[in-house]
PDB file of C-alpha atoms and ligand atoms in Angstrom:
ATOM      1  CA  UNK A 715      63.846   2.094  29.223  1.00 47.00           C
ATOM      2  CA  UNK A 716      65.689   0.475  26.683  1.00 49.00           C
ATOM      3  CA  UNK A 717      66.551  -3.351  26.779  1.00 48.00           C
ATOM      4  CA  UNK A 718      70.354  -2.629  27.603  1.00 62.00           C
ATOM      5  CA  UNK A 719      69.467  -1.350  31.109  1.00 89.00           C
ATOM      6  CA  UNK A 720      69.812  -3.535  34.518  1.00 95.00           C
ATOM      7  CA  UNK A 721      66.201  -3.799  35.898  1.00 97.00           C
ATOM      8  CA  UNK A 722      67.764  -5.969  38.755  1.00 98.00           C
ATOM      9  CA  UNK A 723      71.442  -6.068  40.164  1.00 98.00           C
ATOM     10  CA  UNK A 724      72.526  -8.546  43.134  1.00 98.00           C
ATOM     11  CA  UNK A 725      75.892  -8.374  43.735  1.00 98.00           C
ATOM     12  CA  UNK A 726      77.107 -10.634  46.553  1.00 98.00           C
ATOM     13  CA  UNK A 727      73.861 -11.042  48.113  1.00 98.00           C
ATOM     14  CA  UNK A 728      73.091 -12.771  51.373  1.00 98.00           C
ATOM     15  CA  UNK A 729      70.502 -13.526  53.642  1.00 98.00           C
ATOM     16  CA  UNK A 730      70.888 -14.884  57.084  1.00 98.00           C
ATOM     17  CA  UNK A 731      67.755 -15.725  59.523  1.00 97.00           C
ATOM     18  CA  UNK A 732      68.028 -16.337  63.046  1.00 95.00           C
ATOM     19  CA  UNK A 733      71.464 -16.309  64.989  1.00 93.00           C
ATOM     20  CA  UNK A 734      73.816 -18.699  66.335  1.00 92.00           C
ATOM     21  CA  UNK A 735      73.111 -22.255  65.946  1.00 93.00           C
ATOM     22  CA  UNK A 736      69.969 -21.833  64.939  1.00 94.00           C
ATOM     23  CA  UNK A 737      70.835 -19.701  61.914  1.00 96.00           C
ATOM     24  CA  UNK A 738      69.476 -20.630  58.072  1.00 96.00           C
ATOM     25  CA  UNK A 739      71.872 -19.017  55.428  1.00 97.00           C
ATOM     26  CA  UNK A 740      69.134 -18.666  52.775  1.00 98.00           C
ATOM     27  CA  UNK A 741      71.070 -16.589  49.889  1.00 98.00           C
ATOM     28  CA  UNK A 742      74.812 -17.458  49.753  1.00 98.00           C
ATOM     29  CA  UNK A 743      76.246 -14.693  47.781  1.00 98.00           C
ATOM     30  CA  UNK A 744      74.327 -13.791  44.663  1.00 98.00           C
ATOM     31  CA  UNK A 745      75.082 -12.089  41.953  1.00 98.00           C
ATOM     32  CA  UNK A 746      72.500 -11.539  39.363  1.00 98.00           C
ATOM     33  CA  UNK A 747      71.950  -8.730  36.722  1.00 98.00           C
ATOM     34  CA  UNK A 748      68.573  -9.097  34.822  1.00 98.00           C
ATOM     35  CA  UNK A 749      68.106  -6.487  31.992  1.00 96.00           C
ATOM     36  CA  UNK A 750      65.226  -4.474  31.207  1.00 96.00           C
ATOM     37  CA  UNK A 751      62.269  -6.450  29.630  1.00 96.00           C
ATOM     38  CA  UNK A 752      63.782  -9.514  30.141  1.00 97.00           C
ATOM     39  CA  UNK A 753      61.068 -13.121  30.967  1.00 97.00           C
ATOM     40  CA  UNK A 754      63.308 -15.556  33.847  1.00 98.00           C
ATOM     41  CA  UNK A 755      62.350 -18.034  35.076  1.00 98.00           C
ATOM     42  CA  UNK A 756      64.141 -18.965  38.646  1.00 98.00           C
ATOM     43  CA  UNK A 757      64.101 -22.360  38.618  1.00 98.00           C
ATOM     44  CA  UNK A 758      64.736 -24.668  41.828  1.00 97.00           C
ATOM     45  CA  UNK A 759      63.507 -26.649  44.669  1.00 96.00           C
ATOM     46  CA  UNK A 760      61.891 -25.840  47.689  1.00 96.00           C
ATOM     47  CA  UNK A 761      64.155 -24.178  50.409  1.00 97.00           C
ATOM     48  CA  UNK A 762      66.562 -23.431  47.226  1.00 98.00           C
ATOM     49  CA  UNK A 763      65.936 -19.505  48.327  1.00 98.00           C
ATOM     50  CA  UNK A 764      64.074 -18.517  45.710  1.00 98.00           C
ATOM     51  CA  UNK A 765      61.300 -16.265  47.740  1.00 97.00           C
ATOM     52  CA  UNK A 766      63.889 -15.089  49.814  1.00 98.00           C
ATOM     53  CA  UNK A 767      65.426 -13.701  47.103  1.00 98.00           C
ATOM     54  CA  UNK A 768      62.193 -12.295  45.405  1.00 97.00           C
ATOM     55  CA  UNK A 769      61.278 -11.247  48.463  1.00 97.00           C
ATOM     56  CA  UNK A 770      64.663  -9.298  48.629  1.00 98.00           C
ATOM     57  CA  UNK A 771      64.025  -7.160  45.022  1.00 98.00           C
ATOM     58  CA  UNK A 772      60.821  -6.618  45.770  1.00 97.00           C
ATOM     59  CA  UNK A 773      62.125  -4.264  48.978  1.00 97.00           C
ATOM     60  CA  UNK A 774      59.827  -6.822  51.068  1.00 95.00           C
ATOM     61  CA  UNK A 775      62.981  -8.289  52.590  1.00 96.00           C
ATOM     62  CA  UNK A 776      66.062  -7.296  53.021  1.00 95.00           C
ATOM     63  CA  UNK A 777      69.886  -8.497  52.734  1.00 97.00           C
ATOM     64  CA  UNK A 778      72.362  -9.218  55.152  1.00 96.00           C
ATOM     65  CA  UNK A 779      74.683  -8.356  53.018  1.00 97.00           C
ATOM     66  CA  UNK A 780      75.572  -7.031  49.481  1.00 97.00           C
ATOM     67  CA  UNK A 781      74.157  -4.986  46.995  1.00 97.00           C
ATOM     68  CA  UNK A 782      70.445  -4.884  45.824  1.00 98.00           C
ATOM     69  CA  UNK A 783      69.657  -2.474  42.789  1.00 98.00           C
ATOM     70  CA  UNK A 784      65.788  -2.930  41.518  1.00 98.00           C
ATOM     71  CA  UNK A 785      64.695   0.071  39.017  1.00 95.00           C
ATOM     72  CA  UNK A 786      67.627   2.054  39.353  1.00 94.00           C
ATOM     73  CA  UNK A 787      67.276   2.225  43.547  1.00 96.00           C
ATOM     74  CA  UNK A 788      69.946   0.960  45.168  1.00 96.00           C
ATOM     75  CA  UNK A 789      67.783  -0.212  48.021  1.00 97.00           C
ATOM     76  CA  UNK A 790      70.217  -0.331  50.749  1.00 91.00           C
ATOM     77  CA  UNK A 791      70.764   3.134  50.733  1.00 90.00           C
ATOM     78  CA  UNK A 792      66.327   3.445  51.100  1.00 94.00           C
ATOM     79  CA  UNK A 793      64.770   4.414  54.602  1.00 94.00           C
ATOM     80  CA  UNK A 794      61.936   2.759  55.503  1.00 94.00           C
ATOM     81  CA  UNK A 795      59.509   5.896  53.531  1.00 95.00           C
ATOM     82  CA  UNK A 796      61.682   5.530  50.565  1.00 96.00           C
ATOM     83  CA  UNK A 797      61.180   2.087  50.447  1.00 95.00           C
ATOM     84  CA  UNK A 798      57.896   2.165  50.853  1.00 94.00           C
ATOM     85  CA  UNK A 799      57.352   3.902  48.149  1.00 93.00           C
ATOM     86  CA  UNK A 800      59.962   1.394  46.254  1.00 95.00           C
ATOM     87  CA  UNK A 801      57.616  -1.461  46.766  1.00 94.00           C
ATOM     88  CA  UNK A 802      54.235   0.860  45.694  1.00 91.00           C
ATOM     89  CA  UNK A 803      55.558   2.139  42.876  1.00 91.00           C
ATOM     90  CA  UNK A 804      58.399   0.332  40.763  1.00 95.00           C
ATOM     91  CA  UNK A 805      57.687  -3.755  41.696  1.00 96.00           C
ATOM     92  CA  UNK A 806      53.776  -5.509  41.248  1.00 95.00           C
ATOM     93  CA  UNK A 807      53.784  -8.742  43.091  1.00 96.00           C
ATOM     94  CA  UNK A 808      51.979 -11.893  42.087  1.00 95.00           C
ATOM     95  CA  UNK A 809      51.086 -14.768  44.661  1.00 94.00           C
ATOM     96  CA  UNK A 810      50.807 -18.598  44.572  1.00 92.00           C
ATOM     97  CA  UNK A 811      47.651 -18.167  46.310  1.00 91.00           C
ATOM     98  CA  UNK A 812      46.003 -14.943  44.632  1.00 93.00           C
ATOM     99  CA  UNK A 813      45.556 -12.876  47.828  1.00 94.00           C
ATOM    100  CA  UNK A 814      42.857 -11.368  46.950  1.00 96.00           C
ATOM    101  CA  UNK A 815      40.528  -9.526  50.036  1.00 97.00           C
ATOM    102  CA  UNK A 816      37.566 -11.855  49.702  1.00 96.00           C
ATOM    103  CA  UNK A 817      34.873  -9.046  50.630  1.00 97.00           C
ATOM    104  CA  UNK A 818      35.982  -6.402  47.687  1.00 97.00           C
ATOM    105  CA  UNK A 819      34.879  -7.395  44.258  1.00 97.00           C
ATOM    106  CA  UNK A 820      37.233  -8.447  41.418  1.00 97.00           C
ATOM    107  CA  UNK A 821      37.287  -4.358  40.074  1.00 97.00           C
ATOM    108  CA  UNK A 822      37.590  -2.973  43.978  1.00 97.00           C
ATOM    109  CA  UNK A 823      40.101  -5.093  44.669  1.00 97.00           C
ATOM    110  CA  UNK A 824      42.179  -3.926  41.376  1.00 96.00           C
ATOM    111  CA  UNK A 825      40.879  -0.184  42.395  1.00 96.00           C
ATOM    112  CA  UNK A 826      42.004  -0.086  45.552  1.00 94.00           C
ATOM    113  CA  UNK A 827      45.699  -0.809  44.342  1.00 92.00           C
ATOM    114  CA  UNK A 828      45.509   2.029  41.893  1.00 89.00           C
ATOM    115  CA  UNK A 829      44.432   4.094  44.899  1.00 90.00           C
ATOM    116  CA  UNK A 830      46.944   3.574  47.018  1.00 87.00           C
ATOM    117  CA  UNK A 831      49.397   4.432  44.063  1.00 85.00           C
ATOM    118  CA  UNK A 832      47.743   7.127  43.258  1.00 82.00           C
ATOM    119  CA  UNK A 833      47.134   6.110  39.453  1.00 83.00           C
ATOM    120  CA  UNK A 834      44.416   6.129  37.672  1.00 84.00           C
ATOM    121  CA  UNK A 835      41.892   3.476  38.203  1.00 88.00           C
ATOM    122  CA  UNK A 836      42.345   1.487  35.104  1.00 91.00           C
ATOM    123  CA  UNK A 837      40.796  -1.277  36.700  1.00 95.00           C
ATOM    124  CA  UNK A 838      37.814  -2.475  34.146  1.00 94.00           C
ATOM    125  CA  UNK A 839      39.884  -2.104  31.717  1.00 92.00           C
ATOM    126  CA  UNK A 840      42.654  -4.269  33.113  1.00 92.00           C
ATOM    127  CA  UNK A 841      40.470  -6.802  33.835  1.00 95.00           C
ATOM    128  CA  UNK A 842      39.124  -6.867  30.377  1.00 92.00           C
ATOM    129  CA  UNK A 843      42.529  -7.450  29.224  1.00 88.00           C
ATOM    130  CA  UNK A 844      42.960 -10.261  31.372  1.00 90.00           C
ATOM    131  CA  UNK A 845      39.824 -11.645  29.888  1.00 91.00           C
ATOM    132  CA  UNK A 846      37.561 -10.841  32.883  1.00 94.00           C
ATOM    133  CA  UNK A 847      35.204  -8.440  31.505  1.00 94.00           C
ATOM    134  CA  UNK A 848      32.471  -9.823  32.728  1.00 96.00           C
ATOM    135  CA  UNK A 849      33.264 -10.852  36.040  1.00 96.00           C
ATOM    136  CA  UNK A 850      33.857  -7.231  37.578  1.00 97.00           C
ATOM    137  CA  UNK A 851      31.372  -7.326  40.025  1.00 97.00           C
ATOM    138  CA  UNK A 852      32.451 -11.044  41.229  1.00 98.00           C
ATOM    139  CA  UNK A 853      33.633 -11.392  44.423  1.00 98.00           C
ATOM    140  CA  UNK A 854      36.497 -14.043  44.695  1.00 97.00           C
ATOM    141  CA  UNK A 855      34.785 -16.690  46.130  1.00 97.00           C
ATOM    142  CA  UNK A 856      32.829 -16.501  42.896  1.00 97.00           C
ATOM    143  CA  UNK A 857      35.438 -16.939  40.638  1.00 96.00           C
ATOM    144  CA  UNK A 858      37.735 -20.101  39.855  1.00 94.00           C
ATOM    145  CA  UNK A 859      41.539 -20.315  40.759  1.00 94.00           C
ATOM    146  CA  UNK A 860      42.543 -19.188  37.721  1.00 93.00           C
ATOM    147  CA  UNK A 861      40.238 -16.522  37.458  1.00 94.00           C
ATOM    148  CA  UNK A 862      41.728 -15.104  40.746  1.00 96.00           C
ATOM    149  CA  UNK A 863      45.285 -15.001  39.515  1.00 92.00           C
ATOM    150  CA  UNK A 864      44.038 -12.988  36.683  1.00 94.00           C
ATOM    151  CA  UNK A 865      42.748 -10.414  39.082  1.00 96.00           C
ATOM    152  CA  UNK A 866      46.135 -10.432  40.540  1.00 95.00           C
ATOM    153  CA  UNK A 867      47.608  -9.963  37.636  1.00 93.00           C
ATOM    154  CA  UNK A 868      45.480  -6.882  36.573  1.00 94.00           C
ATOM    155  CA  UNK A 869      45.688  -5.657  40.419  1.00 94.00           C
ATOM    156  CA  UNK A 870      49.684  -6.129  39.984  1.00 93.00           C
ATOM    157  CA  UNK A 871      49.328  -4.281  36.699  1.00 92.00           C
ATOM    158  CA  UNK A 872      47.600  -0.912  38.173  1.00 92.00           C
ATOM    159  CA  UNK A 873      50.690   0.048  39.624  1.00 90.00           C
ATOM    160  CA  UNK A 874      52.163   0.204  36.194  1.00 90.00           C
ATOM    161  CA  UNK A 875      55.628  -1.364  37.842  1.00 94.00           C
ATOM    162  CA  UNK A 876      58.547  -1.406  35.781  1.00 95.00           C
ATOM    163  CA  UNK A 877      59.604  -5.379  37.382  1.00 97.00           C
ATOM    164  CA  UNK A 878      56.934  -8.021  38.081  1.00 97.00           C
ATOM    165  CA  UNK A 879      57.769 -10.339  40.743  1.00 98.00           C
ATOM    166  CA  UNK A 880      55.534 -14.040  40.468  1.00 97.00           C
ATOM    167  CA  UNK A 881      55.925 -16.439  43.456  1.00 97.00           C
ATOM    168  CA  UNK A 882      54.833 -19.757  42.315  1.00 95.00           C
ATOM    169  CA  UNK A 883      51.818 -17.932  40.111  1.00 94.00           C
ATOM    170  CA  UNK A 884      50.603 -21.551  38.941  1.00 94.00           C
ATOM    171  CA  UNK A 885      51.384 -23.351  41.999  1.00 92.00           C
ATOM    172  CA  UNK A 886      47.585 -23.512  43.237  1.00 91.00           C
ATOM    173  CA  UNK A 887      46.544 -24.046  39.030  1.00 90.00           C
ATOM    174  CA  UNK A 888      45.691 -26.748  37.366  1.00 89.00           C
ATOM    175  CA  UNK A 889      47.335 -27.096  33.847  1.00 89.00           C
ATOM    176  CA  UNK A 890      45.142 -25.214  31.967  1.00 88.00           C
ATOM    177  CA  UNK A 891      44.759 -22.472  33.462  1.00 89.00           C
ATOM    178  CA  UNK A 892      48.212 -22.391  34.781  1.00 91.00           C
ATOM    179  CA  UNK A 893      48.662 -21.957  30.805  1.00 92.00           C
ATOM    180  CA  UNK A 894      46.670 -19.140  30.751  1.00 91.00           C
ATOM    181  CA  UNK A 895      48.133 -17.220  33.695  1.00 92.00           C
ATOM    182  CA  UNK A 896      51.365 -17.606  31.966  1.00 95.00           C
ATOM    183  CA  UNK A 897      50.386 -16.726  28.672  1.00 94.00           C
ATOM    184  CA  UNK A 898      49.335 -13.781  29.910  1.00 93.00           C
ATOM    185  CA  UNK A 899      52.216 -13.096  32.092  1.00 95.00           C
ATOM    186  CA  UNK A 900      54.248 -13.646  28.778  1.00 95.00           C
ATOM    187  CA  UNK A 901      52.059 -10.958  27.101  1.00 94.00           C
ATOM    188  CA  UNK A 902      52.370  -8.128  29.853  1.00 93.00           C
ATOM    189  CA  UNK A 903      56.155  -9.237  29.120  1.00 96.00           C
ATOM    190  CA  UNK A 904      55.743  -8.644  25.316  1.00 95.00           C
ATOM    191  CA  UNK A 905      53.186  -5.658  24.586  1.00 93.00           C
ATOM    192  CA  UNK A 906      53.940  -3.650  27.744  1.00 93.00           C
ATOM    193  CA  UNK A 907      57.805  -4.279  28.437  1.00 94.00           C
ATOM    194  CA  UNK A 908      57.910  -5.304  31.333  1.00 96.00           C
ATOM    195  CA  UNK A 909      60.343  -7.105  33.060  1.00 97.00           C
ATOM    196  CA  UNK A 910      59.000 -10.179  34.616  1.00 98.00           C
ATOM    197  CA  UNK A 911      60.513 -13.141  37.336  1.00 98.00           C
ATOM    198  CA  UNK A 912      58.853 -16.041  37.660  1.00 98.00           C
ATOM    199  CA  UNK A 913      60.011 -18.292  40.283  1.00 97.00           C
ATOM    200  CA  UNK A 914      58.917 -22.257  40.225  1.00 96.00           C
ATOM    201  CA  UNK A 915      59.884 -25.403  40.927  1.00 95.00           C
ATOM    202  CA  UNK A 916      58.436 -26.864  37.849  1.00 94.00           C
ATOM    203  CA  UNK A 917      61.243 -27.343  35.201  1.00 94.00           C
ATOM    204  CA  UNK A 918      58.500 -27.587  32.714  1.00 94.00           C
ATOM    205  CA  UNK A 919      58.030 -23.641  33.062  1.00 95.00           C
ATOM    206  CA  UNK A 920      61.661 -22.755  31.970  1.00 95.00           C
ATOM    207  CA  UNK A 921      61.142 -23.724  28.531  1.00 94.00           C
ATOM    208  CA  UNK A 922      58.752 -20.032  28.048  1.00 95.00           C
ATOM    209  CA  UNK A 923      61.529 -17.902  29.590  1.00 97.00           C
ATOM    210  CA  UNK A 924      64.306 -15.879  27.963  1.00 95.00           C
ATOM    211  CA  UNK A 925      66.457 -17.321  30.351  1.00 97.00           C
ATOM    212  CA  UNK A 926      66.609 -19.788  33.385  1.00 98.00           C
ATOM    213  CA  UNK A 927      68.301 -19.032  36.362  1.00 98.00           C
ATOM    214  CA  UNK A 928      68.714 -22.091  38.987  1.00 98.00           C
ATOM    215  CA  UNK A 929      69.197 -21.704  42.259  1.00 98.00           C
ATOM    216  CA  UNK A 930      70.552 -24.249  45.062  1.00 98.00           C
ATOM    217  CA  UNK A 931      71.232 -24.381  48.160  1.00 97.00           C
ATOM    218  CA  UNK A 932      71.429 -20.415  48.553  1.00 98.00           C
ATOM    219  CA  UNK A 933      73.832 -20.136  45.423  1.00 98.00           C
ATOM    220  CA  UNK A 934      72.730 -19.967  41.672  1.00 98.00           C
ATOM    221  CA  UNK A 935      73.830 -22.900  40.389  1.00 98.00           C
ATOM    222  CA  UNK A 936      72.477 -22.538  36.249  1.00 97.00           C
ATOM    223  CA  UNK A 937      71.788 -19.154  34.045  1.00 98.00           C
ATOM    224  CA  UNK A 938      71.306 -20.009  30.822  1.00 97.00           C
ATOM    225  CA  UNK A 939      69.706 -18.226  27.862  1.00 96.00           C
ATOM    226  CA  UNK A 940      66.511 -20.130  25.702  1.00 95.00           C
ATOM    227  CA  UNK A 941      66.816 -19.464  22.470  1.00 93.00           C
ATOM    228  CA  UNK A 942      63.969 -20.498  21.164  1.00 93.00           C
ATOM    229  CA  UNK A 943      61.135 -19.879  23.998  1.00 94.00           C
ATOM    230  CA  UNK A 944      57.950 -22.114  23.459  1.00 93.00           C
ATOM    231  CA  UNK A 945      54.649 -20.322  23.966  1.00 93.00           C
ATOM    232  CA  UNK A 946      52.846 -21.317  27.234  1.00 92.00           C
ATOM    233  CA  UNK A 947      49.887 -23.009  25.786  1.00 90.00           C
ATOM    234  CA  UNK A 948      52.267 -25.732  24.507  1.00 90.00           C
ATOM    235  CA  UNK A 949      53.671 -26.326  28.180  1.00 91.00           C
ATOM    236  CA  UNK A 950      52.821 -29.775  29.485  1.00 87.00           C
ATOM    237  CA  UNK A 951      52.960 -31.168  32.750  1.00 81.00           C
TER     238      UNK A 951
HETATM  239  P1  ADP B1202      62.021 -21.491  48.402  1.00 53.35           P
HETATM  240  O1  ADP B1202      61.131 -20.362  48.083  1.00 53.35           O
HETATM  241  O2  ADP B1202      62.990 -21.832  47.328  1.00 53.35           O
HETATM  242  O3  ADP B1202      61.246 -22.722  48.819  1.00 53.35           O
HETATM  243  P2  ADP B1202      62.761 -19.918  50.727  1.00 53.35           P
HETATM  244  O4  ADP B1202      63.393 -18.709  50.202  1.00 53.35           O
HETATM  245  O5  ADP B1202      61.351 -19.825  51.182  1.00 53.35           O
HETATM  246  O6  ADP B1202      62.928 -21.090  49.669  1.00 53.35           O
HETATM  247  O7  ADP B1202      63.610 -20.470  51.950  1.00 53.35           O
HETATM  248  C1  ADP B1202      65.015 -20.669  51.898  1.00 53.35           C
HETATM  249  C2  ADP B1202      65.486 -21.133  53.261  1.00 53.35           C
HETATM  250  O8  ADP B1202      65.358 -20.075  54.187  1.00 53.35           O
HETATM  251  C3  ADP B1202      64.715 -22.306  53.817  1.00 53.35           C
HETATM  252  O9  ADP B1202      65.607 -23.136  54.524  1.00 53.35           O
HETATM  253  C4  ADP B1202      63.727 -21.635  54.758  1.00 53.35           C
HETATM  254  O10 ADP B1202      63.358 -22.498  55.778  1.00 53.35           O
HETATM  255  C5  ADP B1202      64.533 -20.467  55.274  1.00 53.35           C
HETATM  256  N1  ADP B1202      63.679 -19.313  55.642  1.00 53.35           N
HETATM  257  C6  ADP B1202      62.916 -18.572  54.785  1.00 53.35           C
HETATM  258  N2  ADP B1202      62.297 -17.577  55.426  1.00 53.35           N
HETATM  259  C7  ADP B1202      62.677 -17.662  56.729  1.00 53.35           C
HETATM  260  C8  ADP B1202      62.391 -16.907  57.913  1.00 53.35           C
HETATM  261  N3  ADP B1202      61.588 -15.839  57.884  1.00 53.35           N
HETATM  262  N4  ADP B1202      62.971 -17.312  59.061  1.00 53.35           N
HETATM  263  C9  ADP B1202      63.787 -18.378  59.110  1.00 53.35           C
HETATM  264  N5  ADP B1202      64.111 -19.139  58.029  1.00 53.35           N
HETATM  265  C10 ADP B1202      63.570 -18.794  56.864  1.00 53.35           C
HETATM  266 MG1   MG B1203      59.065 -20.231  47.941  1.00 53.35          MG
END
């Protein structure tokens, strides 16, 4: 892929819930084209829509209305097998809260993603790159909060995806290692190409990204370019 392709379209993208009087209009028309390898950070407050609409190009929810193209799929057009195989193969999702299954070990539960993709298991030796060589044979409850989000980094990363999609990944984190889970989100960004999202409430954040999307109320309300990206580890908040 080269840097001048769309790894995410929206075009007039909505998202009701519920019906009637009761209903929440959580996307309000978005459009949104994020090249290939680019870092974003979505930016905005709580209720703003910004899981909904991660949610959305991930294939784990979908529109009401528009257009949704993620890796080349246009995923309106996907039944439920196709997009299936969407969400195993072409999008790695990282959690505010890890989501890790407490009784497999740090490498089982990295394994058992590249299983169910059918890739190679990787899996030491994506922990080792996420600095957890020698916690392999931890299981979660063993390990601190960052230490878990590296797991579900390197779990994310056995799917090889081509778009990483991070839901408040420092939200649980205390400042350090909130630096270090976005260092290394920066470096999977960097070395391997991919493209990654990052959606947060915490402005302090947008000053790593490429570029800062807001979003309000439903409706992007900011997209602006960062010239001059710092490096997470001089992030302060
Ligand atoms: P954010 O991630 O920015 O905090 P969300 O995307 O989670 O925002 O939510 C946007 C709006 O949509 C909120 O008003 C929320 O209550 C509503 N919402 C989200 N998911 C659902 C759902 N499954 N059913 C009903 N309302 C929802
Ligand atoms: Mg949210």
């Amino acid at each position: 892929m080269t840097g001048l392709e769309l790894a995410v379209e929206l075009v007039g993208v909505r998202r009701r819930y519920g019906e009637g009087a009761v209903a929440v209009d959580a996307l309000r028309g978005v459009d949104l084209s994020i090249r290939s390898g680019e870092f974003v950070v979505l930016l905005g407050p709580s209720g703003s829509g910004k899981t909904t609409l991660l949610n959305i190009v991930g294939g784990i929810d979908s529109a009401t209305d528009g257009t949704v193209r993620v890796a080349g799929h246009d995923l309106a057009g996907l039944d439920a097998d196709a997009l299936a195989e969407f969400r195993r193969t072409c999008v790695g999702f990282v959690f505010q809260f890890f989501n890790l299954i407490p009784t497999l070990t740090a490498r089982e539960n990295v394994a058992l993603i590249a299983e169910l993709v059918e890739r190679s298991d990787r899996s030491a030796d994506l922990l080792r790159a996420v600095g957890l060589g020698d916690r392999l044979d931890h299981f979660p409850a063993a390990l601190s909060g960052g230490e878990q989000q590296r797991v579900a980094v390197a779990r994310a990363l056995a799917k090889e995806p081509q778009v990483l999609l991070c839901d408040e990944p420092t939200g649980a984190l205390d400042l350090d290692t909130g630096r270090q889970v976005l260092s290394l989100l920066r470096h999977v960004n960097r070395e391997e190409g991919r493209t990654v999202i990052v959606v947060t409430h915490n402005q302090v954040i947008a000053r790593m990204a490429d570029r800062v999307v807001r979003l309000h109320g439903g409706s992007i309300s900011g997209d602006e370019a960062i010239i001059d990206p710092l490096g997470a580890e001089a992030l302060e908040w």
